[in-house]
Amino acid sequence: MRVCRSPTGLSFSRYLYSDSIGKRLAPLILSRTMLDILESALNVPKLYYGVLAGIGFCSYYLFEVVKKPLLVCAPGPFLNFLEEHVPILRSKFWPTLWCFESRAQTIFASVLRSRLLPRVQYRREILTLSDGGEVALDWAEESCSSESPIIIILPGLTGASQAEYIKCLVGAAKDIGVRCVTFNNRGLGGVKLKTPRTYCAANCEDLSEVVEHVRKLHPTVPIGATGISMGGLILGNYLAQLGPLAKKKLNAALAISVPWNVFEGTKSIEKPYLNLMLNKHLTENLCRTVERYHQNSTFFDLDMENVLKSKTVREFDTNFTVKHFGYKDVEDYYSNATLHNKLHLIEVPLLCLSAADDPFQPLEAIPINEVNKSSNVAIIVTSRGGHIGFLEGVWPAKKEQYMGKIFSQYFTAIFTSSIVQPDTSECKLKNN
């Protein structure tokens, strides 16, 4: 395997993500009584101990937090391509100094982006699907031409085109002259549910119709796709199910913060207390979404009162998703949605960005061994970053963010290099 050990010889997991911050900083945190004793015995001002604690914190940050991301991929053309054309992989990732804990990265990234990134002006297209359902395709085409490449973006579990992480990626695409079209799942993005069917992580039929539609509209333009969180699961399952046929539709794909192993991811977000709080918040969003569906229709022949009592994602999936999509039980659904054991079926170049401390996917569940056997899938693993966080720098509100840099560097290289199919290699990008 190309990178499963650190340069210092530490194990993969130890190199990426050492023990919790509290355990590592505990020796640096002295009680007031201890400081009084030391000051009295040594006649040293308390300020010196504050300086010592500051030095200890900075040392911890520099040696345990700041690390070069690991690129995991089987040897071959795709690995060589990434090492040559994605320069950010050669630099260390500097998580925000005051916000590098996993849950802090997850929460602050959402809050800061939602408050600081402006709304995107889209051109909306309503696509009617084969069963009569409708989805909204939101196009961001500013400063682009009819020959500019296109990237289809799949939001997370309850996200839509104005989600803060979508706005981050759309801004990055605009800077390199690439068009984006955000695929809002059924019933999201302000579009009413037209049929009894919603969406789930294992079902990629709607995505297949969207990709086919975009390809028919633009038969000679390079097209990529990006999935975030659950959107990455849908995208990955689409690529695995279609195998070589997907290469006729898409030039390349990117997945960010994918919950690779749904079983392990669900266990992780059920751990008290902070992870469980994130779990309950996500479940509340899911319940509000289906409650809105139910109020506007009589589609669901389910015990909606029981559904709306769900307190965790697992309970919601048991009460709603499993029954709605006809699975035997929640284990059957999670097995169908899980992606880590399907990577050998993917033939479209797929780059993935994962954080070793993602609360929605433990480090041990990132499919390092499986990726090592696939010549078309690569994973960038950062030591920190949380779930769709990846905040960096002293003030992480700047326009150009880490996952946006990965996004723009990767697709710029894909759309301008020989790794794409010859008949769609022509495109117009801005000069960087």
C-alpha positions as a Python dict, from the first residue, in 0.01 Angstrom:
ca = {
    (1, 'M'): (0, 0, 0),
    (2, 'R'): (124, 343, -89),
    (3, 'V'): (64, 522, 240),
    (4, 'C'): (-46, 329, 544),
    (5, 'R'): (233, 440, 775),
    (6, 'S'): (360, 781, 869),
    (7, 'P'): (709, 909, 784),
    (8, 'T'): (809, 850, 1147),
    (9, 'G'): (699, 487, 1146),
    (10, 'L'): (392, 532, 1364),
    (11, 'S'): (81, 333, 1283),
    (12, 'F'): (-164, 483, 1035),
    (13, 'S'): (-425, 571, 1296),
    (14, 'R'): (-169, 694, 1552),
    (15, 'Y'): (-9, 921, 1294),
    (16, 'L'): (-336, 1075, 1185),
    (17, 'Y'): (-525, 1112, 1506),
    (18, 'S'): (-375, 1073, 1850),
    (19, 'D'): (-564, 1060, 2179),
    (20, 'S'): (-828, 1314, 2271),
    (21, 'I'): (-726, 1673, 2328),
    (22, 'G'): (-827, 1657, 2692),
    (23, 'K'): (-596, 1364, 2763),
    (24, 'R'): (-303, 1519, 2578),
    (25, 'L'): (-341, 1862, 2741),
    (26, 'A'): (-424, 1738, 3090),
    (27, 'P'): (-63, 1761, 3215),
    (28, 'L'): (-60, 2126, 3106),
    (29, 'I'): (-370, 2226, 3301),
    (30, 'L'): (-276, 2305, 3663),
    (31, 'S'): (-532, 2384, 3926),
    (32, 'R'): (-527, 2716, 4108),
    (33, 'T'): (-416, 2543, 4427),
    (34, 'M'): (-121, 2378, 4253),
    (35, 'L'): (-17, 2709, 4100),
    (36, 'D'): (-28, 2872, 4442),
    (37, 'I'): (191, 2597, 4588),
    (38, 'L'): (446, 2621, 4307),
    (39, 'E'): (455, 2998, 4323),
    (40, 'S'): (513, 2990, 4696),
    (41, 'A'): (780, 2719, 4679),
    (42, 'L'): (970, 2847, 4377),
    (43, 'N'): (890, 3215, 4401),
    (44, 'V'): (791, 3215, 4031),
    (45, 'P'): (502, 3436, 3907),
    (46, 'K'): (190, 3262, 3776),
    (47, 'L'): (248, 3434, 3443),
    (48, 'Y'): (538, 3200, 3379),
    (49, 'Y'): (310, 2899, 3412),
    (50, 'G'): (69, 3062, 3169),
    (51, 'V'): (354, 3101, 2923),
    (52, 'L'): (454, 2740, 2982),
    (53, 'A'): (97, 2625, 2917),
    (54, 'G'): (90, 2835, 2599),
    (55, 'I'): (414, 2681, 2479),
    (56, 'G'): (275, 2335, 2554),
    (57, 'F'): (-43, 2405, 2361),
    (58, 'C'): (148, 2539, 2062),
    (59, 'S'): (378, 2237, 2069),
    (60, 'Y'): (79, 2006, 2076),
    (61, 'Y'): (-80, 2193, 1784),
    (62, 'L'): (236, 2192, 1573),
    (63, 'F'): (336, 1830, 1635),
    (64, 'E'): (3, 1652, 1689),
    (65, 'V'): (-253, 1854, 1493),
    (66, 'V'): (-76, 1998, 1189),
    (67, 'K'): (5, 1715, 951),
    (68, 'K'): (44, 1651, 583),
    (69, 'P'): (-265, 1472, 449),
    (70, 'L'): (-221, 1110, 354),
    (71, 'L'): (-305, 1008, 0),
    (72, 'V'): (-419, 647, -14),
    (73, 'C'): (-438, 487, -358),
    (74, 'A'): (-317, 182, -543),
    (75, 'P'): (-2, 244, -750),
    (76, 'G'): (-83, 338, -1106),
    (77, 'P'): (-182, 622, -1340),
    (78, 'F'): (-448, 772, -1111),
    (79, 'L'): (-211, 798, -814),
    (80, 'N'): (61, 948, -1035),
    (81, 'F'): (-192, 1194, -1177),
    (82, 'L'): (-299, 1314, -832),
    (83, 'E'): (55, 1352, -704),
    (84, 'E'): (149, 1557, -1008),
    (85, 'H'): (-162, 1772, -1055),
    (86, 'V'): (-308, 1835, -706),
    (87, 'P'): (-39, 2043, -534),
    (88, 'I'): (-228, 2089, -206),
    (89, 'L'): (-148, 1725, -127),
    (90, 'R'): (216, 1823, -85),
    (91, 'S'): (140, 2075, 190),
    (92, 'K'): (41, 2037, 553),
    (93, 'F'): (-317, 2093, 660),
    (94, 'W'): (-330, 2367, 927),
    (95, 'P'): (-665, 2331, 1109),
    (96, 'T'): (-796, 2649, 1270),
    (97, 'L'): (-591, 2702, 1587),
    (98, 'W'): (-888, 2769, 1815),
    (99, 'C'): (-1122, 2522, 1648),
    (100, 'F'): (-952, 2193, 1560),
    (101, 'E'): (-1160, 1950, 1769),
    (102, 'S'): (-1381, 1736, 1545),
    (103, 'R'): (-1723, 1853, 1668),
    (104, 'A'): (-1603, 2213, 1680),
    (105, 'Q'): (-1488, 2188, 1318),
    (106, 'T'): (-1824, 2038, 1219),
    (107, 'I'): (-2039, 2298, 1396),
    (108, 'F'): (-1833, 2614, 1339),
    (109, 'A'): (-1788, 2533, 970),
    (110, 'S'): (-2164, 2523, 927),
    (111, 'V'): (-2224, 2838, 1130),
    (112, 'L'): (-1949, 3049, 974),
    (113, 'R'): (-2022, 2952, 615),
    (114, 'S'): (-2397, 2999, 653),
    (115, 'R'): (-2347, 3350, 793),
    (116, 'L'): (-2061, 3470, 575),
    (117, 'L'): (-2109, 3313, 233),
    (118, 'P'): (-2367, 3500, 19),
    (119, 'R'): (-2668, 3331, -136),
    (120, 'V'): (-2600, 3191, -480),
    (121, 'Q'): (-2813, 3313, -770),
    (122, 'Y'): (-2921, 3002, -959),
    (123, 'R'): (-3113, 2931, -1274),
    (124, 'R'): (-3370, 2672, -1172),
    (125, 'E'): (-3474, 2384, -1395),
    (126, 'I'): (-3749, 2144, -1288),
    (127, 'L'): (-3682, 1793, -1412),
    (128, 'T'): (-3976, 1553, -1431),
    (129, 'L'): (-3863, 1199, -1359),
    (130, 'S'): (-3988, 879, -1518),
    (131, 'D'): (-4235, 804, -1236),
    (132, 'G'): (-4382, 1155, -1239),
    (133, 'G'): (-4173, 1286, -952),
    (134, 'E'): (-3993, 1620, -980),
    (135, 'V'): (-3653, 1746, -870),
    (136, 'A'): (-3499, 2090, -890),
    (137, 'L'): (-3172, 2136, -1076),
    (138, 'D'): (-3012, 2464, -975),
    (139, 'W'): (-2759, 2592, -1228),
    (140, 'A'): (-2473, 2830, -1137),
    (141, 'E'): (-2332, 2952, -1466),
    (142, 'E'): (-2193, 3300, -1401),
    (143, 'S'): (-1882, 3383, -1605),
    (144, 'C'): (-1912, 3055, -1795),
    (145, 'S'): (-1975, 2971, -2159),
    (146, 'S'): (-2168, 2695, -2333),
    (147, 'E'): (-1839, 2504, -2361),
    (148, 'S'): (-1748, 2527, -1993),
    (149, 'P'): (-1729, 2197, -1801),
    (150, 'I'): (-2012, 2102, -1566),
    (151, 'I'): (-2008, 1954, -1217),
    (152, 'I'): (-2321, 1793, -1074),
    (153, 'I'): (-2336, 1846, -696),
    (154, 'L'): (-2525, 1617, -458),
    (155, 'P'): (-2598, 1769, -114),
    (156, 'G'): (-2609, 1584, 216),
    (157, 'L'): (-2899, 1423, 402),
    (158, 'T'): (-3136, 1721, 423),
    (159, 'G'): (-2928, 1973, 231),
    (160, 'A'): (-3020, 2175, -77),
    (161, 'S'): (-2853, 2420, -312),
    (162, 'Q'): (-2825, 2699, -53),
    (163, 'A'): (-2652, 2478, 204),
    (164, 'E'): (-2335, 2649, 322),
    (165, 'Y'): (-2100, 2375, 198),
    (166, 'I'): (-2266, 2383, -145),
    (167, 'K'): (-2209, 2759, -165),
    (168, 'C'): (-1843, 2701, -79),
    (169, 'L'): (-1800, 2459, -370),
    (170, 'V'): (-2002, 2669, -615),
    (171, 'G'): (-1774, 2965, -536),
    (172, 'A'): (-1467, 2750, -599),
    (173, 'A'): (-1613, 2634, -933),
    (174, 'K'): (-1686, 2992, -1039),
    (175, 'D'): (-1322, 3087, -981),
    (176, 'I'): (-1204, 2827, -1234),
    (177, 'G'): (-1476, 2887, -1491),
    (178, 'V'): (-1677, 2570, -1428),
    (179, 'R'): (-2055, 2545, -1422),
    (180, 'C'): (-2231, 2375, -1132),
    (181, 'V'): (-2575, 2217, -1120),
    (182, 'T'): (-2699, 2119, -776),
    (183, 'F'): (-2933, 1820, -773),
    (184, 'N'): (-3188, 1882, -497),
    (185, 'N'): (-3343, 1554, -381),
    (186, 'R'): (-3718, 1503, -409),
    (187, 'G'): (-3917, 1732, -184),
    (188, 'L'): (-3618, 1956, -105),
    (189, 'G'): (-3510, 2295, -231),
    (190, 'G'): (-3865, 2432, -221),
    (191, 'V'): (-4009, 2172, -461),
    (192, 'K'): (-4320, 1987, -347),
    (193, 'L'): (-4326, 1611, -341),
    (194, 'K'): (-4525, 1492, -641),
    (195, 'T'): (-4525, 1117, -578),
    (196, 'P'): (-4510, 897, -266),
    (197, 'R'): (-4138, 835, -314),
    (198, 'T'): (-3865, 1030, -134),
    (199, 'Y'): (-3491, 944, -135),
    (200, 'C'): (-3233, 744, 57),
    (201, 'A'): (-2859, 673, 61),
    (202, 'A'): (-2883, 344, -127),
    (203, 'N'): (-3109, 452, -413),
    (204, 'C'): (-2939, 617, -711),
    (205, 'E'): (-3219, 592, -969),
    (206, 'D'): (-3294, 966, -953),
    (207, 'L'): (-2926, 1052, -989),
    (208, 'S'): (-2906, 824, -1291),
    (209, 'E'): (-3186, 1020, -1460),
    (210, 'V'): (-3026, 1353, -1369),
    (211, 'V'): (-2687, 1250, -1511),
    (212, 'E'): (-2853, 1121, -1827),
    (213, 'H'): (-3044, 1449, -1864),
    (214, 'V'): (-2737, 1668, -1819),
    (215, 'R'): (-2535, 1454, -2060),
    (216, 'K'): (-2807, 1477, -2327),
    (217, 'L'): (-2816, 1856, -2290),
    (218, 'H'): (-2436, 1876, -2319),
    (219, 'P'): (-2312, 1573, -2516),
    (220, 'T'): (-1958, 1700, -2577),
    (221, 'V'): (-1885, 1892, -2257),
    (222, 'P'): (-1678, 1735, -1976),
    (223, 'I'): (-1900, 1650, -1679),
    (224, 'G'): (-1796, 1567, -1325),
    (225, 'A'): (-1989, 1499, -1006),
    (226, 'T'): (-1938, 1578, -639),
    (227, 'G'): (-2125, 1420, -348),
    (228, 'I'): (-2114, 1548, 9),
    (229, 'S'): (-2187, 1319, 305),
    (230, 'M'): (-2498, 1116, 207),
    (231, 'G'): (-2465, 1264, -143),
    (232, 'G'): (-2127, 1090, -158),
    (233, 'L'): (-2293, 760, -71),
    (234, 'I'): (-2550, 804, -348),
    (235, 'L'): (-2280, 902, -595),
    (236, 'G'): (-2054, 613, -495),
    (237, 'N'): (-2336, 363, -525),
    (238, 'Y'): (-2423, 503, -867),
    (239, 'L'): (-2063, 461, -986),
    (240, 'A'): (-2043, 109, -845),
    (241, 'Q'): (-2375, -4, -992),
    (242, 'L'): (-2306, 132, -1340),
    (243, 'G'): (-1940, 31, -1348),
    (244, 'P'): (-1797, 88, -1699),
    (245, 'L'): (-2123, 247, -1821),
    (246, 'A'): (-2068, 541, -1585),
    (247, 'K'): (-1753, 633, -1781),
    (248, 'K'): (-1975, 726, -2075),
    (249, 'K'): (-2157, 979, -1858),
    (250, 'L'): (-1898, 1124, -1620),
    (251, 'N'): (-1533, 1216, -1655),
    (252, 'A'): (-1453, 1208, -1284),
    (253, 'A'): (-1606, 1229, -937),
    (254, 'L'): (-1526, 1372, -594),
    (255, 'A'): (-1676, 1268, -260),
    (256, 'I'): (-1643, 1467, 64),
    (257, 'S'): (-1698, 1332, 418),
    (258, 'V'): (-1853, 1007, 300),
    (259, 'P'): (-1989, 778, 576),
    (260, 'W'): (-1823, 479, 411),
    (261, 'N'): (-1946, 210, 647),
    (262, 'V'): (-2299, 307, 750),
    (263, 'F'): (-2302, 55, 1035),
    (264, 'E'): (-1990, 204, 1195),
    (265, 'G'): (-2094, 560, 1118),
    (266, 'T'): (-2429, 511, 1289),
    (267, 'K'): (-2260, 362, 1596),
    (268, 'S'): (-2022, 657, 1609),
    (269, 'I'): (-2293, 923, 1617),
    (270, 'E'): (-2478, 733, 1890),
    (271, 'K'): (-2192, 780, 2137),
    (272, 'P'): (-2260, 1028, 2418),
    (273, 'Y'): (-2257, 1315, 2453),
    (274, 'L'): (-2152, 1550, 2174),
    (275, 'N'): (-2189, 1295, 1895),
    (276, 'L'): (-2535, 1203, 2021),
    (277, 'M'): (-2632, 1571, 2023),
    (278, 'L'): (-2537, 1596, 1654),
    (279, 'N'): (-2735, 1278, 1591),
    (280, 'K'): (-3049, 1420, 1756),
    (281, 'H'): (-3016, 1747, 1565),
    (282, 'L'): (-2994, 1561, 1235),
    (283, 'T'): (-3292, 1343, 1330),
    (284, 'E'): (-3499, 1651, 1411),
    (285, 'N'): (-3425, 1784, 1062),
    (286, 'L'): (-3533, 1454, 909),
    (287, 'C'): (-3855, 1450, 1110),
    (288, 'R'): (-3938, 1808, 1011),
    (289, 'T'): (-3879, 1719, 647),
    (290, 'V'): (-4113, 1417, 642),
    (291, 'E'): (-4367, 1602, 855),
    (292, 'R'): (-4379, 1870, 587),
    (293, 'Y'): (-4427, 1601, 323),
    (294, 'H'): (-4707, 1442, 524),
    (295, 'Q'): (-4891, 1770, 581),
    (296, 'N'): (-4898, 1844, 209),
    (297, 'S'): (-5010, 1499, 94),
    (298, 'T'): (-5154, 1166, 195),
    (299, 'F'): (-4871, 971, 34),
    (300, 'F'): (-4731, 780, 329),
    (301, 'D'): (-4912, 469, 445),
    (302, 'L'): (-4702, 461, 762),
    (303, 'D'): (-4742, 527, 1131),
    (304, 'M'): (-4628, 888, 1104),
    (305, 'E'): (-4681, 951, 1474),
    (306, 'N'): (-4422, 685, 1547),
    (307, 'V'): (-4190, 820, 1277),
    (308, 'L'): (-4199, 1169, 1426),
    (309, 'K'): (-4108, 1030, 1769),
    (310, 'S'): (-3770, 913, 1637),
    (311, 'K'): (-3481, 1041, 1849),
    (312, 'T'): (-3186, 906, 1649),
    (313, 'V'): (-3107, 849, 1283),
    (314, 'R'): (-3123, 473, 1338),
    (315, 'E'): (-3473, 504, 1484),
    (316, 'F'): (-3582, 723, 1193),
    (317, 'D'): (-3444, 477, 939),
    (318, 'T'): (-3618, 192, 1122),
    (319, 'N'): (-3952, 373, 1140),
    (320, 'F'): (-3949, 542, 798),
    (321, 'T'): (-3672, 465, 547),
    (322, 'V'): (-3681, 85, 583),
    (323, 'K'): (-4058, 67, 539),
    (324, 'H'): (-4075, 336, 272),
    (325, 'F'): (-3821, 161, 47),
    (326, 'G'): (-3922, -196, 127),
    (327, 'Y'): (-3615, -317, 316),
    (328, 'K'): (-3635, -616, 549),
    (329, 'D'): (-3488, -421, 841),
    (330, 'V'): (-3244, -142, 915),
    (331, 'E'): (-2946, -378, 882),
    (332, 'D'): (-3062, -467, 532),
    (333, 'Y'): (-3082, -98, 440),
    (334, 'Y'): (-2744, -12, 588),
    (335, 'S'): (-2584, -308, 412),
    (336, 'N'): (-2727, -189, 81),
    (337, 'A'): (-2613, 170, 138),
    (338, 'T'): (-2262, 92, 263),
    (339, 'L'): (-1995, 174, 7),
    (340, 'H'): (-1661, 51, 136),
    (341, 'N'): (-1710, -301, -3),
    (342, 'K'): (-1808, -185, -354),
    (343, 'L'): (-1506, 23, -450),
    (344, 'H'): (-1362, -245, -679),
    (345, 'L'): (-1664, -194, -908),
    (346, 'I'): (-1594, 176, -970),
    (347, 'E'): (-1424, 267, -1299),
    (348, 'V'): (-1472, 646, -1305),
    (349, 'P'): (-1180, 827, -1134),
    (350, 'L'): (-1306, 900, -780),
    (351, 'L'): (-1119, 1115, -531),
    (352, 'C'): (-1247, 1126, -173),
    (353, 'L'): (-1174, 1365, 114),
    (354, 'S'): (-1214, 1226, 467),
    (355, 'A'): (-1106, 1349, 810),
    (356, 'A'): (-960, 1104, 1058),
    (357, 'D'): (-1173, 1257, 1333),
    (358, 'D'): (-1507, 1270, 1147),
    (359, 'P'): (-1774, 1205, 1413),
    (360, 'F'): (-1997, 1050, 1145),
    (361, 'Q'): (-1731, 800, 1037),
    (362, 'P'): (-1455, 666, 1266),
    (363, 'L'): (-1105, 638, 1131),
    (364, 'E'): (-1113, 259, 1154),
    (365, 'A'): (-1404, 249, 907),
    (366, 'I'): (-1223, 440, 631),
    (367, 'P'): (-1160, 167, 368),
    (368, 'I'): (-782, 193, 344),
    (369, 'N'): (-724, -168, 241),
    (370, 'E'): (-1007, -167, -11),
    (371, 'V'): (-884, 153, -176),
    (372, 'N'): (-538, 5, -203),
    (373, 'K'): (-686, -259, -434),
    (374, 'S'): (-867, -12, -660),
    (375, 'S'): (-686, 169, -938),
    (376, 'N'): (-969, 422, -978),
    (377, 'V'): (-1039, 533, -620),
    (378, 'A'): (-818, 748, -396),
    (379, 'I'): (-874, 892, -49),
    (380, 'I'): (-719, 1203, 101),
    (381, 'V'): (-718, 1163, 481),
    (382, 'T'): (-654, 1471, 694),
    (383, 'S'): (-570, 1440, 1063),
    (384, 'R'): (-850, 1683, 1154),
    (385, 'G'): (-1151, 1837, 984),
    (386, 'G'): (-1462, 1689, 1142),
    (387, 'H'): (-1764, 1632, 918),
    (388, 'I'): (-1768, 1869, 617),
    (389, 'G'): (-1551, 2104, 823),
    (390, 'F'): (-1188, 2133, 711),
    (391, 'L'): (-1154, 2484, 852),
    (392, 'E'): (-799, 2617, 830),
    (393, 'G'): (-599, 2924, 925),
    (394, 'V'): (-638, 3169, 1211),
    (395, 'W'): (-967, 3303, 1072),
    (396, 'P'): (-1140, 3038, 860),
    (397, 'A'): (-1401, 3267, 706),
    (398, 'K'): (-1195, 3347, 400),
    (399, 'K'): (-1349, 3267, 64),
    (400, 'E'): (-1093, 3006, -41),
    (401, 'Q'): (-1130, 2706, 192),
    (402, 'Y'): (-953, 2373, 209),
    (403, 'M'): (-1222, 2155, 57),
    (404, 'G'): (-1278, 2422, -208),
    (405, 'K'): (-908, 2405, -296),
    (406, 'I'): (-924, 2025, -330),
    (407, 'F'): (-1236, 2063, -545),
    (408, 'S'): (-1090, 2325, -780),
    (409, 'Q'): (-742, 2173, -815),
    (410, 'Y'): (-877, 1825, -882),
    (411, 'F'): (-1137, 1921, -1141),
    (412, 'T'): (-909, 2174, -1311),
    (413, 'A'): (-658, 1893, -1360),
    (414, 'I'): (-925, 1645, -1470),
    (415, 'F'): (-1079, 1878, -1727),
    (416, 'T'): (-749, 1984, -1880),
    (417, 'S'): (-549, 1661, -1882),
    (418, 'S'): (-532, 1342, -2081),
    (419, 'I'): (-691, 1138, -1803),
    (420, 'V'): (-1036, 1234, -1938),
    (421, 'Q'): (-1185, 1082, -2249),
    (422, 'P'): (-1041, 1231, -2572),
    (423, 'D'): (-1379, 1333, -2716),
    (424, 'T'): (-1460, 1556, -2416),
    (425, 'S'): (-1118, 1686, -2327),
    (426, 'E'): (-1172, 2028, -2479),
    (427, 'C'): (-1296, 2287, -2231),
    (428, 'K'): (-1255, 2650, -2144),
    (429, 'L'): (-1118, 2731, -1802),
    (430, 'K'): (-1004, 3055, -1654),
    (431, 'N'): (-633, 3102, -1622),
    (432, 'N'): (-529, 3073, -1259),
}
